[in-house]
CSV table of C-alpha atoms and ligand atoms in Angstrom, one decimal:
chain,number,residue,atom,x,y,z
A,17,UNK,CA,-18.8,-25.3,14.5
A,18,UNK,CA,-16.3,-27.0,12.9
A,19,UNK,CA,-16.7,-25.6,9.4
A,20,UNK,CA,-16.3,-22.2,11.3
A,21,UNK,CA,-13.5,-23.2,13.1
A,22,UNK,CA,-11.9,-24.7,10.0
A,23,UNK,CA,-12.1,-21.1,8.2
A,24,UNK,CA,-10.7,-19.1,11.5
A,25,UNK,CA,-7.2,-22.0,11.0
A,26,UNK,CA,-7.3,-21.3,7.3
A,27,UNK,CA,-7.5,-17.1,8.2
A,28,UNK,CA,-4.9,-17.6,10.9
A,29,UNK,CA,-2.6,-20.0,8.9
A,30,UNK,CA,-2.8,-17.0,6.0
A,31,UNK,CA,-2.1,-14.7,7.5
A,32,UNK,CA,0.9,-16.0,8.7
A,33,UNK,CA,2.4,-17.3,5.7
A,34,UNK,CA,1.5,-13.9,3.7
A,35,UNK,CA,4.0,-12.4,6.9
A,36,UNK,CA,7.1,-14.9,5.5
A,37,UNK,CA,5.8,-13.8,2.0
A,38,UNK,CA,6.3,-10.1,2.7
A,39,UNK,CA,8.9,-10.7,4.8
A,40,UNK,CA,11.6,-12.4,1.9
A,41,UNK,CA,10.2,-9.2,-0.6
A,42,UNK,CA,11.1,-6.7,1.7
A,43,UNK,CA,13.8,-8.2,3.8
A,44,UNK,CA,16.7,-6.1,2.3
A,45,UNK,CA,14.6,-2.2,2.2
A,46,UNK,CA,16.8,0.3,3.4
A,47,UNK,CA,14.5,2.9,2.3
A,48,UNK,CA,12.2,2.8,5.5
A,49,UNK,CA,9.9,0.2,3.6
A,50,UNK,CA,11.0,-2.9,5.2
A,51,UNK,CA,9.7,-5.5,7.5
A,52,UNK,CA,9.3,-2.7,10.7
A,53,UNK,CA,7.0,-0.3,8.9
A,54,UNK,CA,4.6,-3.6,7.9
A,55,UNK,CA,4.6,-4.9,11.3
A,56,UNK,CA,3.7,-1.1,12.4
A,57,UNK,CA,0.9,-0.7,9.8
A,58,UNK,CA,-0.7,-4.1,10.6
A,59,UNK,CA,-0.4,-3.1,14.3
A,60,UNK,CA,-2.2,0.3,13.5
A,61,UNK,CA,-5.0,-1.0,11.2
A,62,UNK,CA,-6.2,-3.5,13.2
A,63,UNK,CA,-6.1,-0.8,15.7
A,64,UNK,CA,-8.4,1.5,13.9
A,65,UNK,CA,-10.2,-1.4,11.8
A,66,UNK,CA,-11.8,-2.4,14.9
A,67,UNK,CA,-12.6,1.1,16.3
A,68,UNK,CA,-14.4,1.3,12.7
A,69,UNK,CA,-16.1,-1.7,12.2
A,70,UNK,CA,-13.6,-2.7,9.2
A,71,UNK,CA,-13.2,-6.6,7.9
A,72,UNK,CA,-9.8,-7.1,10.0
A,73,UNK,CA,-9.3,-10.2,7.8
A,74,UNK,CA,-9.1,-8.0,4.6
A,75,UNK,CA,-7.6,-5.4,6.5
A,76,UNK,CA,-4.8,-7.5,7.7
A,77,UNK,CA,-4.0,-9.0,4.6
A,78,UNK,CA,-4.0,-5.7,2.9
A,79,UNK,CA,-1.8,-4.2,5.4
A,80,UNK,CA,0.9,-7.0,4.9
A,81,UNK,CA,0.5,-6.6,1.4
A,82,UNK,CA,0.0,-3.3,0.6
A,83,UNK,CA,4.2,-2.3,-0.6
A,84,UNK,CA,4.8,-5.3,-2.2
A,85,UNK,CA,4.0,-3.5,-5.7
A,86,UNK,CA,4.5,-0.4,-4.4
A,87,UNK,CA,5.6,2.1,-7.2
A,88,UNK,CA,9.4,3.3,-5.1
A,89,UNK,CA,10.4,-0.3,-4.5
A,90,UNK,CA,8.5,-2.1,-7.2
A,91,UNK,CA,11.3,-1.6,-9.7
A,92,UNK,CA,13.7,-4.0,-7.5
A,93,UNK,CA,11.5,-6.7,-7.7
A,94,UNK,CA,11.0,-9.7,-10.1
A,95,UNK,CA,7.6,-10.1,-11.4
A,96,UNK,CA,6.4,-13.2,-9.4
A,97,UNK,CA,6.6,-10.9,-6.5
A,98,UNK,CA,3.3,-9.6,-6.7
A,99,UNK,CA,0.8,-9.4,-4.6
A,100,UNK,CA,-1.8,-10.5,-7.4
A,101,UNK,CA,0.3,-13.3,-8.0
A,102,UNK,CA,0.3,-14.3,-4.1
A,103,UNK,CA,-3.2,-13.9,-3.3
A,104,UNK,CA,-4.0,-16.6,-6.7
A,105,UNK,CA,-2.0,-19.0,-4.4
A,106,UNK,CA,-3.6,-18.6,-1.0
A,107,UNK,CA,-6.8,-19.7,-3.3
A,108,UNK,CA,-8.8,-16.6,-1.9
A,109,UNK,CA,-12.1,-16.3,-3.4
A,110,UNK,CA,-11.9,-13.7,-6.3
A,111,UNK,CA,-13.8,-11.3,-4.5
A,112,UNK,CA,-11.3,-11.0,-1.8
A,113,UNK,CA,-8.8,-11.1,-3.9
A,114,UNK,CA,-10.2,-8.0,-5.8
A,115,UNK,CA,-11.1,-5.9,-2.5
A,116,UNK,CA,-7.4,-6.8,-1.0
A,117,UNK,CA,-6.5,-5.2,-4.4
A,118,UNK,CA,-8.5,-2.8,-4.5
A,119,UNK,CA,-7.4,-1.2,-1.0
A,120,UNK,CA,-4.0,-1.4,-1.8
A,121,UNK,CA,-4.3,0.3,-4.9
A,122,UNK,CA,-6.0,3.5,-3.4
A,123,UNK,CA,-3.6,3.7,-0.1
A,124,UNK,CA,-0.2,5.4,-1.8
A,125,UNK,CA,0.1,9.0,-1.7
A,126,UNK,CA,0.0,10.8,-4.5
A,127,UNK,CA,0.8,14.3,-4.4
A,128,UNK,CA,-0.6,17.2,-2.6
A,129,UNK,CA,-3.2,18.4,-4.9
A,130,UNK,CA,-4.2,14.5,-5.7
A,131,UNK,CA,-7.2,13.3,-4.0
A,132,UNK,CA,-7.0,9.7,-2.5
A,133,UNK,CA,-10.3,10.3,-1.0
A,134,UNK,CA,-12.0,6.8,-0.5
A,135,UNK,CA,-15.8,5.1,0.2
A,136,UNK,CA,-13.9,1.9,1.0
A,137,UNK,CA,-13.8,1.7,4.7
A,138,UNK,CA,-11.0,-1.0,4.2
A,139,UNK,CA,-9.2,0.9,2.6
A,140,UNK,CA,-9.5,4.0,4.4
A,141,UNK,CA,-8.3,2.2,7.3
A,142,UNK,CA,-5.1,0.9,5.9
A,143,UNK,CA,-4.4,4.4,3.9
A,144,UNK,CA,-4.4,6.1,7.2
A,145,UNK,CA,-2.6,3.3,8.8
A,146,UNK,CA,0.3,3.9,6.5
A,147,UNK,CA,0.0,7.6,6.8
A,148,UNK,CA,0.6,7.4,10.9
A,149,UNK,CA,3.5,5.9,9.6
A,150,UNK,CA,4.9,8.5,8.0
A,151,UNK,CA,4.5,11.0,10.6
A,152,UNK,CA,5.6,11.7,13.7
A,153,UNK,CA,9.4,10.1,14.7
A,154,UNK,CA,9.2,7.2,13.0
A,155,UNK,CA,7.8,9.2,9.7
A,156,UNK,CA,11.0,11.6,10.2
A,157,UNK,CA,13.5,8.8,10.2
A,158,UNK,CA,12.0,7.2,7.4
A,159,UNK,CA,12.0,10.2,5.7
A,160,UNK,CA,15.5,10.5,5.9
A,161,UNK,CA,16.3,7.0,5.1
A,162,UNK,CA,13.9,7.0,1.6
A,163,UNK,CA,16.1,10.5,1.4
A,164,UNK,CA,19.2,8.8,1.4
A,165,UNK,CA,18.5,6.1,-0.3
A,166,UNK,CA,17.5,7.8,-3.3
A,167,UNK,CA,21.0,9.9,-2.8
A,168,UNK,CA,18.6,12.9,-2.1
A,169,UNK,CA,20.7,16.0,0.2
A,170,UNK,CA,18.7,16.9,3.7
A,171,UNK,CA,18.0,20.7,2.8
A,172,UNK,CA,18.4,23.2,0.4
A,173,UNK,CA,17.1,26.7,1.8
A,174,UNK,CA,17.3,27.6,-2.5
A,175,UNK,CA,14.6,25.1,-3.7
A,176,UNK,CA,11.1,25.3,-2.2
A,177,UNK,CA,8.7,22.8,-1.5
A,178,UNK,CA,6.0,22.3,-4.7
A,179,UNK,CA,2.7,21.1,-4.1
A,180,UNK,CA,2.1,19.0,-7.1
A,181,UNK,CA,-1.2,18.3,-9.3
A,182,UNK,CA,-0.3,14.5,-10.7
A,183,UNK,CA,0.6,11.5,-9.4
A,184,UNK,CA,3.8,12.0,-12.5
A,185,UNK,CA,4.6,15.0,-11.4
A,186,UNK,CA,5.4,13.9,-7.8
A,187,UNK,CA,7.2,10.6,-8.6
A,188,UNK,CA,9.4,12.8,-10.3
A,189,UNK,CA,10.4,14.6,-7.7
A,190,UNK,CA,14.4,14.4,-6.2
A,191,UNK,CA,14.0,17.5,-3.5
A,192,UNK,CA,15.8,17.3,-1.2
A,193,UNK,CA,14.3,15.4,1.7
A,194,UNK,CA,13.1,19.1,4.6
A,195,UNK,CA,10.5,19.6,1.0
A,196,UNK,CA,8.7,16.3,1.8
A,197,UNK,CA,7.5,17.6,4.6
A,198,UNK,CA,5.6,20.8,3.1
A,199,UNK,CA,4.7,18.2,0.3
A,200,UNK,CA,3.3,15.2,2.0
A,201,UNK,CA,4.1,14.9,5.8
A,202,UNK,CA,2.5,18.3,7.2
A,203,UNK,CA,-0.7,17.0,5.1
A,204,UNK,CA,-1.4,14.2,6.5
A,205,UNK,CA,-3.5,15.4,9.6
A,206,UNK,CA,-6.5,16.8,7.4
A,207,UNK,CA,-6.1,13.8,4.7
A,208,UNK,CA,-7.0,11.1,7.5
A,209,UNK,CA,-10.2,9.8,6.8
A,210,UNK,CA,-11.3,7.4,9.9
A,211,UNK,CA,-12.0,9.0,13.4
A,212,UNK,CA,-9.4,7.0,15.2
A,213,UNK,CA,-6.6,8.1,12.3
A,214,UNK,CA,-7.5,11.5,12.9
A,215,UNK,CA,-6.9,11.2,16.7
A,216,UNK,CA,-3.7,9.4,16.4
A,217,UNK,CA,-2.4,11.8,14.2
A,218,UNK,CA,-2.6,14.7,16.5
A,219,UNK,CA,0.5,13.9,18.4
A,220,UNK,CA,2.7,13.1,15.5
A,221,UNK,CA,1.7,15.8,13.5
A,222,UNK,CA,2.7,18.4,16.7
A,223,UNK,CA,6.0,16.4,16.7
A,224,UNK,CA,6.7,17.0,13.1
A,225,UNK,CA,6.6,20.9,14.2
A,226,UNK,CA,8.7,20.4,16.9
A,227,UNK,CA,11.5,18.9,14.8
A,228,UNK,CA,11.1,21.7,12.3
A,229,UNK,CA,11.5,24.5,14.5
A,230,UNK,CA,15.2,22.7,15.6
A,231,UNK,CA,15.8,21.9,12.8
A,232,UNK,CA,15.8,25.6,11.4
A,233,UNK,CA,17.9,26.4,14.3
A,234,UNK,CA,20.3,24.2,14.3
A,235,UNK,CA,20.6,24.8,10.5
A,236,UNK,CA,22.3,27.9,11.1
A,237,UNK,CA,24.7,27.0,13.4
A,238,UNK,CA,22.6,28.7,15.8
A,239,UNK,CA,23.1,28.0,19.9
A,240,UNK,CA,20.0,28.2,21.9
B,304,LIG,NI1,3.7,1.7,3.3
C-alpha cells in the first residue's frame, strides 16, 4: 500500500511541476497557444481518456506537454525547453518517456490531404483533444489570434482555400486566416478518431457554420 501510494504522490507531484514547466514556456503566446488552450486540452483528454480506457497518467502528461516543441512556436524557444529534455529530469522510465513522445509527435495537424491516422489510443485521445480546441468559439478566436500574430489579413475573397498534400507545403502557408477554415477547421469532425471526440465535435463544428454564414454577410456590408 504504501509503495502504491508513494507512486500516486510521485504521479500527482509531476504532474504538477510539468504545469509550472509549461507554464514559464508558454507564458508569453499570443498566438492562441498559451497557458488557456493547455489547461483546456488537459481538461478534454482526461475527459475522453477515461470515456476510452486511455492511461490518464500518460495522457496528462502529454497533454501538458504536447506544444512545448511544437513546430509554430518552437522557433521562439531555447533548446533546454524541450519536452525531451524535461521528461529526462522527472526521471520517467524510458518507456514513458518514449510513449509521452511518441503521442505528441503524431497529435499536430498536418495538412488536409496528410493522414494523422493513429493505433495509439493515447494519442488519439490527446490529437482529438487538441482538435476540439480548434473548433468551435474558442477554435475561431484562436484562429484569429495565430492570424494576427503571424500578420496574416482576415479574408481575401481573391485567394482560395488549398487543400495541401505535405506537411511543407502547409507550414508554408500565409493565407489569410477565413482559408484555415476550408483547410483545417471544417475537417476536423470526420478526422476525430475516439467516440467521445467525435460527439463533442458535433456542436463546434455546427458553430463553425454559423459564424461563416455571418461572416459572408457582414463581409459585404450587408444588413439583415
Ligand atoms: Ni495544441
Amino acid at each position: 500500500m504504501f509503495i502504491i501510494n508513494t507512486i500516486v504522490m510521485n504521479k500527482k507531484n509531476l504532474i504538477s511541476e510539468t504545469e509550472f514547466f509549461v507554464k514559464s514556456v508558454l507564458d508569453k503566446d499570443g498566438s492562441g497557444h498559451d497557458w488557456w488552450h493547455i489547461h483546456r486540452v488537459r481538461n478534454l483528454a482526461l475527459k475522453i481518456g477515461e470515456a476510452e480506457g486511455a492511461d490518464l497518467f500518460i495522457v496528462e502528461m502529454a497533454a501538458l506537454l504536447h506544444d512545448v516543441d511544437d513546430w509554430k512556436l518552437v522557433g521562439k524557444r531555447s533548446p533546454d525547453q524541450n519536452t525531451k529534455s524535461w521528461l529526462l529530469s522527472c526521471h520517467l522510465n524510458p518507456g514513458q518517456i518514449d510513449l509521452i513522445c511518441s503521442v505528441i509527435d503524431g497529435v499536430s495537424f498536418k495538412g488536409a490531404n496528410v493522414s494523422t491516422f493513429t493505433n495509439n489510443l493515447e494519442c488519439a485521445v490527446v490529437q482529438d483533444a487538441d482538435r476540439l480546441d480548434a473548433i468551435g468559439a474558442i477554435g475561431i478566436a484562436r484562429t484569429f489570434a495565430y492570424g494576427g500574430s503571424r500578420g496574416r489579413g482576415i479574408y481575401n475573397p481573391a485567394i482560395p482555400p488549398v487543400l495541401h498534400s505535405s506537411f511543407e507545403e502547409y507550414k508554408k502557408s500565409d493565407a489569410p486566416t477565413i482559408n484555415h477554415f476550408y483547410e483545417k477547421l471544417l475537417l476536423l469532425k470526420d478526422q476525430m478518431q475516439t467516440t467521445s471526440g467525435k460527439v463533442f465535435a458535433q456542436k463546434r463544428h455546427d458553430f463553425l457554420l454559423l459564424f461563416l454564414d455571418q461572416f459572408y454577410v457582414e463581409w459585404e456590408g450587408n444588413i439583415f
